[in-house]
Amino acid sequence: MNKVITLKERPSGKPEEKNFEFKEEEKPALQDGEILLASKYISVDPYLRGRMRDEDSYITPFKLNEPLSSMVVAEIIESKNDEFQEGDHVSGMLQWKQLQKHTGEGLNKITNKKVPLSAYLGVLGLTGLTAYLALENIGKLKEGETLLVSGAAGAVGSIVGQIGKIKGCRVVGIAGTDEKIDHIKNDFGFDAGINYKTTENMAKAIAENCPDGVDVYFDNVGGEILDAAMQNINDFARIINCGAISIYNKEEVPKGMRLEGIMVKKRALMQGFIVRDHADEFQEAIKQLGSWLADDKLKFDETKREGFENVPKAFIEIFEGKNTGKMLVEV
Amino acid sequence: MNKVITLKERPSGKPEEKNFEFKEEEKPALQDGEILLASKYISVDPYLRGRMRDEDSYITPFKLNEPLSSMVVAEIIESKNDEFQEGDHVSGMLQWKQLQKHTGEGLNKITNKKVPLSAYLGVLGLTGLTAYLALENIGKLKEGETLLVSGAAGAVGSIVGQIGKIKGCRVVGIAGTDEKIDHIKNDFGFDAGINYKTTENMAKAIAENCPDGVDVYFDNVGGEILDAAMQNINDFARIINCGAISIYNKEEVPKGMRLEGIMVKKRALMQGFIVRDHADEFQEAIKQLGSWLADDKLKFDETKREGFENVPKAFIEIFEGKNTGKMLVEV
């Protein structure tokens, strides 16, 4: 029998294990043109929380009692499609199933054997693409500028910071433990880090760590950290709204500092970014990221959980800040 | 004796007449190369409130006990400068004085006699330039889109709406009296108007008046009207932060709806705009606005007060919503 993870009920507030259900189904039988995929690595991402709501969103909501999906690296274990060989690996938007059949359409063939398979869910997957393309399209970093990043030890944040260093910027990261702060400074080359959980006055801490002000703020969290960053932006600053994890779990939109006065005064630019809008730029971006990776200019880490049965738990742990870098499950 | 208006004390909250002082000084004596200007029309603008604060801003704060300044149309009544003739008119950033001397540097010579002098403080002055250049640089209107404008009967808003119609957009305006709503519809060609003072649920009213959603929101006010607009924006909407009159008079930054979740979801762009940053685009813009004006495609109105002694009062009246269109004083 084949195991499948479905959405049993829509989370209210923070996701819980009871929102998910494991079901069994027959092992899929192939028709001509199809391939059978065995999931190897399953990506769990904050944005999936949004798809669990039953409301109009930029991406269709998940249906109740049907399998969830995310980016997955899979091995082809049987092929009735000439374009795919048994033993090859692919990545793509796939269902949370141990086994699934597929026409192969829209899947990315993994050909570069030098890069570990799981990197295709991270630095060469949506997280790396998000970091790179948001900076290219909105951040437009200039040498010597100051880049502030929240969620700095996370999958996107850690790549953002390293790109900032490659571009010759001062890079300051915000994260939630002293270990993460040490990590981003020692391993990812950030110039400074701020632990928001032990810092009383974030606006002041940002001012101290960004003596020339903030030119680009890459915001993965929203909320009060955004307010604190906004109090330190320079004229013509760019703010990338890449995530609002502090808001996703709230049932009502929280209140915060009104930002429009600062926006006018500083002629700041704030823009929401979703990587899917930029599919036509992926190839170019993967080329650039792959070359930095090959030159050892880009390090990444991942928090790996083991076992298909731990996919929901790994997803929940993101909202508890238990991951460092890309969170994924090795099936 | 020559009359002068100085800043006696910095307003706390809404400006009051006691914040200003009338002083007298000797009539200025000219040196070679100088001209003597008699103020004809003095512009009063919401942004001046910001300059009355003693804090770092995009523009130097006014000094206590010194003359205030704004855009002024003046007549040259004496000239010791070959480039300027007695009887000519100029516009420029000038002091709130009945008479003042000047080197002429940076002043705009008014040569087009077909346009009324006061238009140089409005549609061909900073307000018209603000409307046009913010739309060009941030709004990037496309035919068939929906443009929402707050402060729609104001000097900037009324021009914004008319440019929207020229560009083939549905244009919806927000203002504070039924008279203003009638005015923007009947005289400026807006498709619809919403009186925010008599509307209980602004978000719903905007939804009803913008059935295809809001593509560009030109925000002259900030605050709760911005929140309501944000609940109706389309994917890839552009929000122009051009003013935050609802915030200027507050001593503490008010709280409001957190917008970062919507920013991400809609991949919206929000950008602060101050026309002074775009001085190199003025000439081109004045040409375009002047041509629309000549073709009668652009109407404007102004609220004119009489007498130099009424300049502070006229300024205060802006914050009471007593003006329709450009507020200015005929000296």
XYZ file of C-alpha atoms in Angstrom:
662
model
C 0.000 0.000 0.000
C 1.043 3.609 -0.704
C 0.950 6.244 2.043
C -0.489 9.723 1.424
C -0.823 12.848 3.600
C -4.086 14.794 3.289
C -5.440 17.990 4.829
C -8.022 16.811 7.363
C -9.061 20.248 8.617
C -7.907 23.786 8.037
C -5.605 24.996 10.821
C -6.914 27.706 13.079
C -3.871 29.624 14.260
C -0.701 27.558 14.428
C -0.912 24.285 12.444
C -1.208 21.117 14.538
C -0.693 17.446 13.766
C -4.436 16.795 14.041
C -4.950 18.991 10.933
C -3.315 16.251 8.860
C -4.307 12.693 8.091
C -2.345 9.721 6.782
C -4.281 7.617 4.290
C -3.426 4.531 2.317
C -4.145 3.909 -1.320
C -3.302 1.271 -3.910
C 0.141 1.504 -5.429
C -0.432 3.437 -8.699
C -0.397 1.475 -11.993
C 1.311 3.122 -14.962
C -0.179 3.828 -18.374
C 1.824 4.533 -21.486
C 3.712 7.857 -21.244
C 3.724 7.864 -17.460
C 6.488 7.497 -14.890
C 6.395 6.207 -11.325
C 8.100 8.470 -8.793
C 9.368 7.613 -5.329
C 9.650 10.728 -3.139
C 13.192 11.216 -1.791
C 13.072 14.682 -0.247
C 9.949 16.683 0.565
C 10.156 20.443 1.130
C 8.075 22.055 3.879
C 7.661 25.833 3.600
C 5.894 28.636 5.495
C 3.858 29.660 2.430
C 1.981 26.325 2.558
C 0.165 27.707 5.613
C -1.488 30.231 3.293
C -2.691 27.488 0.963
C -4.353 25.776 3.916
C -6.784 28.675 4.269
C -10.026 28.498 2.346
C -9.748 31.882 0.721
C -8.779 33.565 -2.445
C -5.010 33.664 -2.542
C -2.266 33.967 -5.127
C -2.260 30.193 -5.271
C -5.228 27.783 -5.147
C -6.093 26.644 -1.621
C -5.541 22.998 -0.712
C -8.738 20.931 -0.755
C -9.879 19.149 2.371
C -9.268 15.385 2.441
C -6.989 15.552 -0.560
C -3.202 15.178 -0.670
C -1.059 18.218 0.065
C 1.810 19.155 -2.245
C 5.101 21.035 -2.269
C 8.491 20.862 -3.973
C 9.775 17.290 -3.951
C 12.902 15.541 -5.227
C 11.950 12.090 -6.493
C 13.571 9.097 -8.103
C 12.065 7.489 -11.178
C 11.513 3.840 -10.263
C 9.552 2.810 -13.319
C 9.127 4.554 -16.683
C 6.752 4.137 -19.595
C 7.958 7.462 -20.988
C 10.956 7.525 -23.338
C 12.160 10.864 -21.999
C 12.732 9.562 -18.475
C 14.942 6.671 -17.379
C 14.635 4.498 -14.323
C 17.115 5.684 -11.691
C 17.030 9.336 -12.834
C 16.036 12.084 -10.429
C 13.610 14.946 -10.919
C 12.339 17.875 -8.863
C 8.974 19.535 -9.102
C 5.693 20.463 -7.443
C 4.513 17.005 -6.344
C 2.057 15.491 -3.915
C 2.840 14.319 -0.412
C 2.860 10.644 -1.350
C 5.475 7.936 -1.034
C 4.793 6.912 -4.625
C 2.992 8.788 -7.380
C 2.643 8.562 -11.092
C 3.214 11.523 -13.378
C 3.359 12.423 -17.080
C 6.707 14.122 -16.501
C 5.359 17.459 -17.703
C 6.793 20.427 -15.828
C 9.331 18.348 -13.915
C 12.944 19.485 -13.695
C 15.471 16.779 -14.643
C 18.398 16.757 -12.242
C 21.529 16.364 -14.329
C 24.268 18.090 -12.314
C 25.631 15.266 -10.162
C 28.077 17.553 -8.278
C 25.320 19.145 -6.234
C 23.597 17.149 -3.479
C 20.019 16.203 -4.380
C 18.512 18.132 -1.472
C 20.032 21.398 -2.818
C 17.321 21.321 -5.461
C 14.816 22.082 -2.705
C 17.001 24.862 -1.326
C 19.675 27.006 -2.866
C 18.802 25.834 -6.397
C 15.110 25.553 -5.590
C 12.472 28.089 -4.677
C 14.339 29.440 -1.643
C 17.544 30.281 -3.522
C 15.532 31.639 -6.425
C 13.481 33.770 -4.035
C 16.595 35.260 -2.449
C 18.298 35.978 -5.748
C 15.339 37.208 -7.785
C 13.844 39.406 -5.046
C 17.211 41.120 -4.656
C 17.599 41.500 -8.423
C 14.083 42.818 -9.031
C 13.462 44.922 -5.933
C 16.584 45.194 -3.759
C 18.936 46.367 -6.523
C 21.878 46.341 -4.109
C 24.707 48.745 -4.733
C 28.228 48.209 -3.429
C 28.724 49.805 -0.034
C 25.052 49.821 0.911
C 23.657 48.238 4.073
C 21.416 45.183 3.756
C 19.289 44.115 6.730
C 17.677 40.655 6.656
C 15.155 39.097 9.022
C 14.825 35.340 9.293
C 18.545 35.546 8.567
C 19.380 31.964 9.522
C 16.494 30.651 7.450
C 16.648 29.101 4.022
C 15.971 32.341 2.157
C 17.635 34.719 4.631
C 20.980 32.953 4.712
C 21.280 33.093 0.924
C 20.131 36.734 0.865
C 22.933 37.647 3.266
C 25.587 35.826 1.279
C 24.481 37.494 -1.961
C 24.733 40.803 -0.094
C 28.350 40.035 0.765
C 29.095 38.988 -2.839
C 27.700 42.381 -3.910
C 29.975 44.242 -1.482
C 27.392 45.341 1.092
C 27.377 45.537 4.872
C 25.025 42.709 5.869
C 23.185 42.568 9.194
C 20.950 39.638 10.092
C 18.106 39.216 12.560
C 17.377 35.801 14.081
C 15.895 34.272 17.217
C 18.742 32.491 19.049
C 22.355 33.276 19.883
C 23.379 30.069 18.085
C 21.739 31.318 14.889
C 23.508 34.668 15.277
C 26.885 32.957 15.672
C 26.049 30.769 12.709
C 25.208 33.572 10.290
C 28.338 35.490 11.311
C 30.789 32.584 11.375
C 29.482 30.429 8.542
C 27.636 32.799 6.202
C 29.876 35.848 6.620
C 27.263 38.309 7.942
C 28.889 41.421 9.418
C 26.592 41.531 12.429
C 23.550 39.857 13.906
C 20.736 40.780 16.279
C 18.879 38.259 18.444
C 15.374 39.723 18.477
C 14.275 37.504 21.347
C 16.832 38.926 23.772
C 16.812 42.496 22.437
C 14.523 44.933 24.162
C 14.656 47.832 21.755
C 14.973 46.477 18.226
C 14.910 49.908 16.565
C 17.886 50.972 18.668
C 19.755 47.692 18.063
C 19.284 48.061 14.307
C 20.536 51.655 14.495
C 23.656 50.506 16.343
C 24.372 47.690 13.909
C 23.601 49.739 10.808
C 25.511 52.972 11.509
C 24.906 54.222 7.949
C 21.193 53.313 8.041
C 19.377 50.592 6.141
C 19.289 50.747 2.336
C 17.623 47.406 1.697
C 15.499 45.501 4.197
C 14.689 41.942 3.169
C 11.690 41.099 5.330
C 10.823 37.465 5.890
C 8.762 37.993 9.023
C 6.735 41.213 9.105
C 5.314 42.542 12.372
C 7.255 44.521 14.943
C 10.622 43.745 13.374
C 9.433 45.463 10.200
C 8.380 48.491 12.279
C 11.825 48.607 13.889
C 13.569 48.335 10.527
C 11.399 51.114 9.067
C 12.604 53.484 11.774
C 16.136 53.075 10.403
C 15.712 53.236 6.650
C 17.601 55.661 4.482
C 16.155 57.841 1.756
C 15.185 55.717 -1.238
C 15.356 52.486 0.768
C 13.901 49.311 -0.730
C 11.858 46.988 1.469
C 11.180 43.515 0.138
C 8.037 41.939 1.606
C 8.968 38.337 1.089
C 7.163 36.773 3.989
C 5.059 37.708 6.958
C 5.407 34.603 9.105
C 4.436 36.681 12.142
C 1.042 37.217 10.501
C 0.293 33.932 8.681
C -0.934 32.198 11.832
C -3.123 35.064 12.992
C -6.838 34.820 12.300
C -7.262 38.591 12.324
C -4.902 41.090 10.736
C -2.871 42.504 13.642
C -2.316 46.213 14.129
C 1.023 47.906 13.928
C 2.812 51.152 13.337
C 1.407 53.129 10.426
C 4.215 53.212 7.883
C 2.856 55.638 5.278
C 4.414 58.704 6.941
C 7.883 57.120 6.774
C 7.216 55.894 3.241
C 6.615 59.464 2.070
C 9.396 61.049 4.096
C 12.013 58.535 2.931
C 10.587 57.993 -0.575
C 10.912 54.333 0.259
C 9.843 51.513 -2.013
C 8.105 48.491 -0.518
C 7.145 45.576 -2.698
C 5.689 42.129 -2.201
C 7.535 39.290 -3.874
C 6.453 35.786 -4.836
C 8.975 33.805 -6.787
C 6.401 32.025 -8.968
C 5.762 35.302 -10.833
C 9.323 35.158 -12.132
C 9.449 31.710 -13.743
C 10.948 33.183 -16.912
C 13.978 34.298 -14.901
C 14.606 30.926 -13.194
C 17.059 29.516 -15.711
C 19.321 32.558 -15.597
C 19.116 32.630 -11.790
C 19.937 28.922 -11.370
C 22.951 29.447 -13.602
C 24.220 32.310 -11.418
C 23.472 30.537 -8.139
C 25.040 27.292 -9.422
C 28.207 29.131 -10.391
C 28.501 30.783 -6.953
C 27.857 27.376 -5.391
C 30.615 25.802 -7.503
C 32.995 28.622 -6.491
C 32.167 27.946 -2.834
C 30.859 31.507 -2.465
C 27.484 30.251 -1.336
C 27.062 27.982 1.651
C 23.750 26.565 2.714
C 22.410 24.416 5.422
C 19.332 22.430 5.883
C 17.417 20.937 8.748
C 16.596 17.417 7.734
C 13.937 15.266 9.382
C 13.752 11.552 8.598
C 10.722 9.556 7.515
C 7.557 10.246 5.545
C 5.515 10.084 8.757
C 7.318 13.221 10.036
C 6.342 15.586 7.201
C 3.474 17.303 9.102
C 5.613 17.626 12.231
C 8.490 19.152 10.260
C 6.050 21.656 8.742
C 4.772 22.638 12.204
C 8.327 23.034 13.494
C 8.999 25.882 11.036
C 6.529 27.991 12.992
C 8.367 27.104 16.195
C 11.668 28.336 14.725
C 13.204 24.867 15.019
C 14.877 24.884 11.631
C 18.166 26.377 10.551
C 18.074 26.901 6.818
C 15.883 24.860 4.525
C 13.547 22.493 6.350
C 12.996 19.245 4.492
C 12.178 15.609 5.104
C 14.201 12.702 3.782
C 11.624 10.072 2.981
C 7.462 99.077 6.344
C 7.454 95.564 4.926
C 5.348 92.820 6.527
C 6.768 89.351 7.178
C 5.282 86.121 8.620
C 7.530 84.116 10.965
C 7.163 80.841 12.856
C 6.652 81.876 16.474
C 6.353 78.363 17.929
C 6.201 74.859 16.501
C 2.604 73.591 16.275
C 1.662 70.750 18.558
C -1.063 68.854 16.746
C -3.146 70.980 14.410
C -1.515 74.330 13.539
C -3.059 77.403 15.138
C -2.834 81.101 14.420
C -0.822 81.677 17.604
C 2.012 79.599 16.060
C 2.634 82.455 13.616
C 3.771 86.031 14.089
C 3.600 89.076 11.869
C 6.705 91.219 12.013
C 7.739 94.393 10.291
C 11.065 95.145 8.686
C 12.572 97.906 6.570
C 11.745 97.808 2.877
C 14.743 96.007 1.334
C 17.315 98.096 -0.597
C 18.680 96.594 -3.830
C 22.311 95.973 -4.713
C 23.612 95.404 -8.216
C 22.335 92.150 -9.710
C 19.301 92.014 -7.428
C 15.593 92.358 -8.091
C 12.759 93.491 -5.830
C 9.764 91.162 -5.767
C 6.204 91.900 -4.662
C 4.352 88.713 -3.704
C 1.164 88.267 -5.758
C 0.061 84.721 -4.866
C 1.333 82.635 -1.965
C 0.833 78.872 -1.941
C -0.072 77.085 1.318
C 0.476 73.310 1.319
C 0.073 70.406 3.755
C 3.782 69.466 3.517
C 4.702 72.748 5.202
C 3.392 71.217 8.436
C 6.299 68.753 8.264
C 8.825 71.568 7.951
C 7.418 73.132 11.115
C 8.663 70.167 13.157
C 12.149 70.373 14.614
C 13.362 67.061 13.293
C 15.357 65.522 10.531
C 13.168 65.495 7.457
C 13.611 65.341 3.701
C 13.637 69.112 3.770
C 15.235 71.450 6.316
C 12.916 72.455 9.156
C 11.783 76.065 9.393
C 13.673 78.049 12.010
C 11.827 79.682 14.874
C 11.326 83.450 14.576
C 12.359 83.448 10.946
C 10.175 83.906 7.867
C 8.353 80.875 6.460
C 8.511 80.100 2.762
C 6.585 78.300 0.038
C 5.916 78.609 -3.680
C 5.061 82.197 -4.555
C 4.165 84.072 -7.746
C 5.687 87.526 -7.597
C 5.947 90.627 -9.743
C 9.274 92.322 -10.310
C 8.797 95.891 -9.170
C 12.413 96.991 -9.406
C 15.390 95.407 -11.143
C 19.149 95.871 -10.983
C 19.599 92.633 -12.922
C 19.669 92.723 -16.738
C 17.927 89.386 -17.025
C 14.746 90.571 -15.303
C 12.499 93.456 -16.315
C 10.182 95.495 -14.130
C 6.615 94.237 -14.573
C 7.650 90.649 -15.347
C 6.364 87.788 -13.214
C 8.292 84.896 -11.703
C 7.467 81.878 -9.562
C 9.704 80.143 -7.074
C 10.358 79.121 -3.510
C 10.117 82.477 -1.765
C 9.624 83.850 1.702
C 6.327 84.900 3.216
C 7.002 88.593 2.803
C 5.131 91.333 1.014
C 8.380 92.470 -0.548
C 11.707 90.685 -0.836
C 14.886 91.055 -2.781
C 16.432 88.211 -4.736
C 19.316 87.446 -7.102
C 16.877 85.778 -9.502
C 18.724 82.473 -9.277
C 16.408 79.452 -9.432
C 13.330 81.528 -10.220
C 11.004 80.476 -13.025
C 10.176 83.262 -15.490
C 6.519 83.239 -16.412
C 6.286 83.798 -20.149
C 3.083 82.055 -21.202
C 0.475 84.786 -20.883
C -2.451 82.499 -21.798
C -2.390 80.776 -18.437
C -3.609 82.614 -15.311
C -0.781 83.517 -12.962
C -2.130 81.445 -10.102
C -1.898 78.243 -12.237
C 1.849 78.389 -11.652
C 1.157 77.488 -8.029
C -1.176 74.668 -9.074
C -1.503 72.659 -12.218
C 1.819 73.983 -13.594
C 3.381 74.142 -10.136
C 4.287 71.527 -7.591
C 0.785 70.074 -7.312
C 0.364 69.362 -11.017
C 3.935 68.118 -11.225
C 3.315 65.841 -8.245
C 0.213 64.328 -9.833
C 1.832 63.797 -13.207
C 5.276 62.606 -12.120
C 4.048 60.249 -9.382
C 1.748 58.588 -11.903
C 4.521 58.389 -14.491
C 7.157 57.028 -12.104
C 5.105 54.776 -9.835
C 1.504 54.463 -11.018
C 2.321 53.467 -14.604
C -1.377 53.453 -15.519
C -2.528 51.126 -18.253
C -5.695 51.677 -20.259
C -8.675 49.938 -18.689
C -7.216 49.831 -15.183
C -8.939 51.246 -12.113
C -7.416 54.265 -10.383
C -8.528 55.162 -6.859
C -7.589 58.592 -5.475
C -7.983 59.977 -1.975
C -8.089 63.702 -1.387
C -9.746 63.619 -4.788
C -11.103 67.150 -4.739
C -7.756 68.507 -3.622
C -5.151 70.209 -5.743
C -3.174 67.047 -6.460
C -6.080 64.577 -6.413
C -8.205 66.406 -8.951
C -5.357 66.452 -11.452
C -4.519 62.799 -10.737
C -8.093 61.805 -11.571
C -8.158 63.776 -14.800
C -4.867 62.244 -15.934
C -6.418 58.843 -15.163
C -9.304 59.652 -17.510
C -6.915 60.872 -20.212
C -5.129 57.497 -19.873
C -8.400 55.576 -20.323
C -8.868 54.327 -16.757
C -11.888 53.977 -14.491
C -11.334 56.715 -11.895
C -12.878 56.672 -8.422
C -12.323 59.519 -5.979
C -12.592 59.767 -2.206
C -13.443 63.100 -0.574
C -15.091 64.460 2.545
C -18.294 66.216 1.460
C -21.121 65.466 -0.977
C -20.379 68.766 -2.717
C -16.829 67.626 -3.382
C -18.103 64.279 -4.712
C -20.496 66.050 -7.097
C -17.693 68.359 -8.120
C -15.186 65.632 -9.026
C -17.828 63.750 -10.994
C -19.422 66.690 -12.789
C -16.437 68.938 -13.346
C -13.397 66.630 -13.385
C -14.996 63.600 -15.055
C -14.433 61.047 -12.260
C -16.518 57.898 -12.811
C -17.541 57.632 -9.155
C -16.928 59.189 -5.770
C -17.101 58.105 -2.136
C -17.775 60.483 0.747
C -15.657 58.963 3.507
C -17.346 61.034 6.190
C -20.782 59.546 5.549
C -19.629 56.031 4.616
C -19.572 53.491 7.392
C -17.669 50.695 5.702
C -15.062 52.201 3.393
C -13.617 48.859 2.293
C -17.071 47.750 1.119
C -17.775 51.084 -0.576
C -14.502 50.881 -2.476
C -15.303 47.300 -3.519
C -18.683 48.441 -4.848
C -17.246 51.366 -6.760
C -14.249 49.441 -8.091
C -15.877 46.209 -9.339
C -12.644 45.123 -11.034
C -10.512 45.938 -7.982
C -7.967 48.721 -7.559
C -4.871 48.735 -9.772
C -3.434 52.054 -8.678
C -4.204 53.813 -5.406
C -2.990 57.395 -5.221
C -2.906 58.072 -1.501
C -2.928 61.670 -0.324
C -4.173 60.962 3.188
C -2.944 57.687 4.720
C -4.663 56.184 7.752
C -7.850 54.161 7.660
C -8.635 55.066 4.066
C -5.351 53.465 3.041
C -6.311 50.321 4.986
C -9.662 50.205 3.207
C -8.033 50.653 -0.185
C -5.493 47.903 0.544
C -8.321 45.447 1.099
C -9.354 45.977 -2.510
C -6.104 45.988 -4.427
C -5.456 43.695 -7.345
C -2.371 41.596 -7.922
C 0.567 43.828 -8.861
C -1.212 46.975 -7.658
C 0.781 50.176 -7.257
C 0.203 52.372 -4.210
C 1.595 55.883 -4.309
C 2.267 57.334 -0.850
C 2.038 60.965 -1.761
C 0.789 62.356 1.487
C -0.300 61.279 4.912
C -2.309 64.278 6.044
C -4.110 62.049 8.557
C -0.749 61.528 10.271
C 1.058 64.885 9.944
C -0.775 66.447 12.870
C -0.307 63.468 15.205
C 2.472 63.695 17.759
C 2.835 59.899 17.933
C 2.731 57.520 14.993
C -0.772 56.014 15.047
C -1.412 52.295 14.745
C -3.214 50.684 11.864
C -3.742 47.516 9.954
C -0.527 45.613 9.251
C -0.175 45.718 5.484
C 2.764 43.360 4.904
C 0.563 40.262 4.508
C -1.435 41.930 1.721
C 1.775 43.294 0.181
C 3.146 39.765 -0.199
C -0.102 38.152 -1.281
C -0.807 40.770 -3.947
C 2.831 41.422 -4.887
C 1.906 45.054 -4.487
C 4.279 47.956 -4.870
C 4.079 50.887 -2.466
C 6.332 53.875 -2.882
C 6.743 57.239 -1.272
C 6.892 60.195 -3.629
C 8.231 63.700 -3.195
C 8.232 65.825 -6.283
C 11.478 67.630 -5.483
C 13.428 64.438 -6.249
C 12.303 64.707 -9.856
C 13.439 68.220 -10.749
C 15.117 66.926 -13.908
C 11.703 65.791 -15.189
C 9.898 69.094 -14.522
C 10.399 70.662 -17.920
C 9.021 67.671 -19.792
C 6.103 67.419 -17.364
C 5.187 71.113 -17.603
C 5.170 70.750 -21.384
C 2.733 67.820 -21.212
C 0.518 69.434 -18.565
C 0.526 72.756 -20.457
C -0.550 71.014 -23.632
C -3.444 69.230 -21.868
C -4.385 72.567 -20.283
C -4.387 74.282 -23.682
C -6.567 71.462 -25.101
C -8.996 71.972 -22.218
C -8.435 68.375 -21.087
C -7.341 69.510 -17.663
C -9.520 71.622 -15.444
C -8.427 72.921 -12.104
C -9.823 74.940 -9.331
C -8.397 76.857 -6.511
C -9.565 78.189 -3.218
C -8.357 81.729 -3.019
C -8.130 83.766 0.163
C -7.463 87.490 0.009
C -4.825 89.452 1.856
C -1.334 88.804 3.197
C -2.695 88.792 6.746
C -4.735 85.655 5.958
C -1.829 83.384 4.936
C -1.587 81.521 8.302
C -5.373 81.123 8.448
C -5.485 79.714 4.905
C -2.767 77.226 5.841
C -4.739 76.097 8.898
C -7.899 75.711 6.800
C -6.266 72.990 4.693
C -6.297 70.744 7.740
C -9.985 71.529 8.235
C -10.755 70.436 4.669
C -11.995 73.916 3.748
C -10.277 74.083 0.389
C -11.346 72.687 -2.941
C -8.297 72.302 -5.108
C -5.204 74.403 -4.660
C -5.313 76.662 -1.631
C -3.590 79.972 -2.164
C -3.650 83.549 -0.980
C -3.865 86.545 -3.264
C -1.723 89.147 -1.590
